[in-house]
């Protein structure tokens, strides 16, 4: 199933979220924001993240859920612990992932960014399957939105400092940036051959 918008990536599960809308202004996308989330906090694999993004979270299922059930949030993409990916919002549309935020003096990062959530927490390492999938998705996104250069890939904590800590101290930026550079080299080799 594919929801509103056009840019639904192939090879992953599509779960259109109502928590999205048209980007304002010229709609240019030039920022990628990496997040992490777990529901309930610190627990993995429950399917509650999808439920939250699809406005079907059961507030009775956990005491924490009653606080967040009305948040109306989403992200473009979610990468689960096993590397499986889900897409909730077409990439050219605005997902509601960053909240109060600013990058290089520009407010409301949702307007011009793509948000990827990794299922994880501030005190657990991410899985190699997640890094592998993230590298592939990043390459696909950069191919569609070339303005997302390497210096325009940030964590939620970078654009909402003091308010957000994700993706947290266990997110291996060096490993991630190496995989982006590898992608870039492969792409250049293909172009030259
Ligand atoms: Zn976040």
mmCIF file of C-alpha atoms and ligand atoms in Angstrom:
data_model
loop_
_atom_site.group_PDB
_atom_site.id
_atom_site.type_symbol
_atom_site.label_atom_id
_atom_site.label_comp_id
_atom_site.label_asym_id
_atom_site.label_seq_id
_atom_site.Cartn_x
_atom_site.Cartn_y
_atom_site.Cartn_z
ATOM 1 C CA UNK A 1 0.000 0.000 0.000
ATOM 2 C CA UNK A 2 1.261 3.453 -0.864
ATOM 3 C CA UNK A 3 -0.036 6.663 0.664
ATOM 4 C CA UNK A 4 -0.074 10.262 -0.563
ATOM 5 C CA UNK A 5 3.002 11.491 -2.383
ATOM 6 C CA UNK A 6 5.308 9.785 -4.824
ATOM 7 C CA UNK A 7 8.649 9.031 -3.255
ATOM 8 C CA UNK A 8 8.057 5.655 -1.619
ATOM 9 C CA UNK A 9 11.266 3.626 -1.634
ATOM 10 C CA UNK A 10 11.160 0.111 -3.071
ATOM 11 C CA UNK A 11 11.935 -2.999 -1.053
ATOM 12 C CA UNK A 12 10.520 -1.952 2.292
ATOM 13 C CA UNK A 13 7.197 -1.910 4.069
ATOM 14 C CA UNK A 14 4.968 1.124 3.417
ATOM 15 C CA UNK A 15 2.709 2.267 6.263
ATOM 16 C CA UNK A 16 1.291 5.700 5.333
ATOM 17 C CA UNK A 17 0.968 7.977 8.374
ATOM 18 C CA UNK A 18 -1.601 10.745 8.674
ATOM 19 C CA UNK A 19 0.996 12.689 10.680
ATOM 20 C CA UNK A 20 2.421 14.386 7.613
ATOM 21 C CA UNK A 21 1.616 17.189 5.204
ATOM 22 C CA UNK A 22 2.957 19.209 2.281
ATOM 23 C CA UNK A 23 6.250 20.985 2.782
ATOM 24 C CA UNK A 24 5.875 24.773 2.837
ATOM 25 C CA UNK A 25 7.620 27.160 0.461
ATOM 26 C CA UNK A 26 9.747 25.722 -2.318
ATOM 27 C CA UNK A 27 9.806 22.326 -0.615
ATOM 28 C CA UNK A 28 13.542 21.912 -1.033
ATOM 29 C CA UNK A 29 14.960 19.093 1.087
ATOM 30 C CA UNK A 30 18.552 19.535 2.194
ATOM 31 C CA UNK A 31 18.910 17.965 5.641
ATOM 32 C CA UNK A 32 18.838 14.399 6.965
ATOM 33 C CA UNK A 33 18.079 13.877 10.657
ATOM 34 C CA UNK A 34 18.982 10.652 12.469
ATOM 35 C CA UNK A 35 16.849 9.723 15.474
ATOM 36 C CA UNK A 36 16.422 6.812 17.826
ATOM 37 C CA UNK A 37 13.310 5.644 19.603
ATOM 38 C CA UNK A 38 12.109 2.682 21.615
ATOM 39 C CA UNK A 39 8.664 1.948 23.009
ATOM 40 C CA UNK A 40 8.260 1.384 25.832
ATOM 41 C CA UNK A 41 11.547 3.200 26.486
ATOM 42 C CA UNK A 42 14.430 0.700 26.502
ATOM 43 C CA UNK A 43 12.377 -2.169 25.050
ATOM 44 C CA UNK A 44 12.668 -3.385 21.486
ATOM 45 C CA UNK A 45 10.544 -5.291 19.022
ATOM 46 C CA UNK A 46 7.030 -4.554 20.225
ATOM 47 C CA UNK A 47 5.559 -2.846 17.185
ATOM 48 C CA UNK A 48 4.563 0.142 19.312
ATOM 49 C CA UNK A 49 6.635 2.623 17.308
ATOM 50 C CA UNK A 50 4.551 1.897 14.209
ATOM 51 C CA UNK A 51 1.438 2.149 16.354
ATOM 52 C CA UNK A 52 2.503 5.601 17.559
ATOM 53 C CA UNK A 53 3.235 6.865 14.044
ATOM 54 C CA UNK A 54 -0.072 5.450 12.802
ATOM 55 C CA UNK A 55 -2.108 6.949 15.687
ATOM 56 C CA UNK A 56 -3.198 3.548 16.906
ATOM 57 C CA UNK A 57 -1.105 3.214 20.077
ATOM 58 C CA UNK A 58 -3.077 1.607 22.892
ATOM 59 C CA UNK A 59 -2.757 3.948 25.906
ATOM 60 C CA UNK A 60 -3.585 1.009 28.178
ATOM 61 C CA UNK A 61 -0.673 -1.124 26.985
ATOM 62 C CA UNK A 62 1.953 0.694 29.091
ATOM 63 C CA UNK A 63 1.823 3.581 31.616
ATOM 64 C CA UNK A 64 4.144 5.685 29.432
ATOM 65 C CA UNK A 65 1.867 5.413 26.405
ATOM 66 C CA UNK A 66 -0.870 7.544 27.941
ATOM 67 C CA UNK A 67 1.558 10.495 27.903
ATOM 68 C CA UNK A 68 2.470 10.188 24.241
ATOM 69 C CA UNK A 69 -0.648 8.778 22.600
ATOM 70 C CA UNK A 70 -1.793 12.183 21.326
ATOM 71 C CA UNK A 71 1.565 13.444 20.080
ATOM 72 C CA UNK A 72 0.835 13.089 16.348
ATOM 73 C CA UNK A 73 4.374 12.300 15.276
ATOM 74 C CA UNK A 74 5.979 10.377 12.464
ATOM 75 C CA UNK A 75 9.237 9.902 10.626
ATOM 76 C CA UNK A 76 9.842 9.137 6.999
ATOM 77 C CA UNK A 77 11.632 5.894 7.830
ATOM 78 C CA UNK A 78 12.136 3.485 10.697
ATOM 79 C CA UNK A 79 14.907 0.890 10.876
ATOM 80 C CA UNK A 80 14.167 -1.944 13.265
ATOM 81 C CA UNK A 81 16.796 -3.866 15.232
ATOM 82 C CA UNK A 82 17.004 -6.602 12.569
ATOM 83 C CA UNK A 83 17.562 -4.030 9.807
ATOM 84 C CA UNK A 84 14.039 -4.236 8.399
ATOM 85 C CA UNK A 85 12.835 -0.819 7.280
ATOM 86 C CA UNK A 86 9.407 0.788 7.158
ATOM 87 C CA UNK A 87 8.387 3.989 5.419
ATOM 88 C CA UNK A 88 5.590 6.143 6.832
ATOM 89 C CA UNK A 89 5.754 9.314 4.757
ATOM 90 C CA UNK A 90 6.662 9.924 1.105
ATOM 91 C CA UNK A 91 10.061 11.615 1.061
ATOM 92 C CA UNK A 92 8.922 14.803 -0.667
ATOM 93 C CA UNK A 93 6.267 15.340 2.019
ATOM 94 C CA UNK A 94 6.830 16.726 5.524
ATOM 95 C CA UNK A 95 6.984 14.186 8.349
ATOM 96 C CA UNK A 96 6.583 15.373 11.928
ATOM 97 C CA UNK A 97 9.783 14.126 13.572
ATOM 98 C CA UNK A 98 11.965 17.005 14.753
ATOM 99 C CA UNK A 99 9.657 19.336 16.682
ATOM 100 C CA UNK A 100 11.278 22.547 17.952
ATOM 101 C CA UNK A 101 14.575 22.609 16.119
ATOM 102 C CA UNK A 102 17.021 24.700 14.181
ATOM 103 C CA UNK A 103 19.901 24.052 11.807
ATOM 104 C CA UNK A 104 22.341 26.780 10.748
ATOM 105 C CA UNK A 105 19.944 29.440 11.989
ATOM 106 C CA UNK A 106 16.927 28.010 10.200
ATOM 107 C CA UNK A 107 13.994 26.990 12.407
ATOM 108 C CA UNK A 108 11.442 24.171 11.953
ATOM 109 C CA UNK A 109 13.706 21.510 10.500
ATOM 110 C CA UNK A 110 10.731 19.342 9.553
ATOM 111 C CA UNK A 111 10.097 21.777 6.701
ATOM 112 C CA UNK A 112 13.311 20.886 4.883
ATOM 113 C CA UNK A 113 14.508 17.562 6.297
ATOM 114 C CA UNK A 114 14.041 13.823 6.070
ATOM 115 C CA UNK A 115 13.853 11.948 9.369
ATOM 116 C CA UNK A 116 15.086 8.403 9.939
ATOM 117 C CA UNK A 117 14.367 6.645 13.228
ATOM 118 C CA UNK A 118 16.524 3.755 14.418
ATOM 119 C CA UNK A 119 14.937 1.495 16.972
ATOM 120 C CA UNK A 120 17.325 2.005 19.876
ATOM 121 C CA UNK A 121 18.047 3.859 23.063
ATOM 122 C CA UNK A 122 20.680 6.034 24.707
ATOM 123 C CA UNK A 123 22.256 3.067 26.471
ATOM 124 C CA UNK A 124 22.333 0.262 23.892
ATOM 125 C CA UNK A 125 24.568 -0.139 20.838
ATOM 126 C CA UNK A 126 22.785 -0.231 17.503
ATOM 127 C CA UNK A 127 23.030 -3.399 15.403
ATOM 128 C CA UNK A 128 25.225 -3.910 12.360
ATOM 129 C CA UNK A 129 22.056 -4.736 10.409
ATOM 130 C CA UNK A 130 20.784 -1.250 11.266
ATOM 131 C CA UNK A 131 23.992 0.447 10.088
ATOM 132 C CA UNK A 132 23.914 -1.562 6.865
ATOM 133 C CA UNK A 133 20.320 -0.593 6.137
ATOM 134 C CA UNK A 134 20.962 3.019 7.121
ATOM 135 C CA UNK A 135 23.852 3.190 4.646
ATOM 136 C CA UNK A 136 21.640 1.904 1.822
ATOM 137 C CA UNK A 137 18.772 4.259 2.655
ATOM 138 C CA UNK A 138 21.143 7.226 2.950
ATOM 139 C CA UNK A 139 22.551 6.493 -0.509
ATOM 140 C CA UNK A 140 19.024 6.303 -1.957
ATOM 141 C CA UNK A 141 18.069 9.563 -0.267
ATOM 142 C CA UNK A 142 21.211 11.390 -1.389
ATOM 143 C CA UNK A 143 20.575 10.239 -4.956
ATOM 144 C CA UNK A 144 17.095 11.784 -4.809
ATOM 145 C CA UNK A 145 18.132 14.895 -2.851
ATOM 146 C CA UNK A 146 21.729 15.817 -3.786
ATOM 147 C CA UNK A 147 21.583 18.910 -1.538
ATOM 148 C CA UNK A 148 21.874 16.516 1.431
ATOM 149 C CA UNK A 149 25.637 16.625 1.513
ATOM 150 C CA UNK A 150 27.614 14.859 4.217
ATOM 151 C CA UNK A 151 27.730 17.983 6.394
ATOM 152 C CA UNK A 152 23.932 18.152 6.275
ATOM 153 C CA UNK A 153 23.398 14.798 8.001
ATOM 154 C CA UNK A 154 22.849 15.389 11.714
ATOM 155 C CA UNK A 155 21.405 13.872 14.854
ATOM 156 C CA UNK A 156 18.207 15.062 16.483
ATOM 157 C CA UNK A 157 20.334 16.181 19.444
ATOM 158 C CA UNK A 158 22.257 18.508 17.093
ATOM 159 C CA UNK A 159 19.163 20.413 15.999
ATOM 160 C CA UNK A 160 17.254 20.283 19.311
ATOM 161 C CA UNK A 161 20.066 20.588 21.874
ATOM 162 C CA UNK A 162 19.019 20.529 25.500
ATOM 163 C CA UNK A 163 15.693 19.008 24.517
ATOM 164 C CA UNK A 164 16.680 15.815 22.712
ATOM 165 C CA UNK A 165 19.551 13.345 23.173
ATOM 166 C CA UNK A 166 18.891 10.922 20.315
ATOM 167 C CA UNK A 167 20.393 9.102 18.516
ATOM 168 C CA UNK A 168 22.533 9.061 21.662
ATOM 169 C CA UNK A 169 26.109 8.217 22.658
ATOM 170 C CA UNK A 170 26.001 4.722 21.145
ATOM 171 C CA UNK A 171 25.341 5.902 17.625
ATOM 172 C CA UNK A 172 28.635 5.359 15.785
ATOM 173 C CA UNK A 173 28.964 8.446 13.607
ATOM 174 C CA UNK A 174 32.440 7.427 12.383
ATOM 175 C CA UNK A 175 31.134 4.074 11.126
ATOM 176 C CA UNK A 176 28.120 5.718 9.508
ATOM 177 C CA UNK A 177 30.192 8.431 7.819
ATOM 178 C CA UNK A 178 32.620 5.801 6.540
ATOM 179 C CA UNK A 179 29.743 3.915 4.915
ATOM 180 C CA UNK A 180 28.531 7.122 3.260
ATOM 181 C CA UNK A 181 32.024 7.771 1.901
ATOM 182 C CA UNK A 182 32.172 4.168 0.595
ATOM 183 C CA UNK A 183 28.856 4.642 -1.182
ATOM 184 C CA UNK A 184 30.152 7.853 -2.696
ATOM 185 C CA UNK A 185 33.306 6.104 -3.979
ATOM 186 C CA UNK A 186 31.307 3.200 -5.456
ATOM 187 C CA UNK A 187 29.024 5.635 -7.206
ATOM 188 C CA UNK A 188 31.954 7.559 -8.674
ATOM 189 C CA UNK A 189 33.587 4.325 -9.853
ATOM 190 C CA UNK A 190 30.371 3.288 -11.591
ATOM 191 C CA UNK A 191 30.131 6.667 -13.261
ATOM 192 C CA UNK A 192 33.755 6.499 -14.474
ATOM 193 C CA UNK A 193 33.625 2.925 -15.770
HETATM 194 ZN ZN1 LIG B 1 14.344 12.254 17.706
#
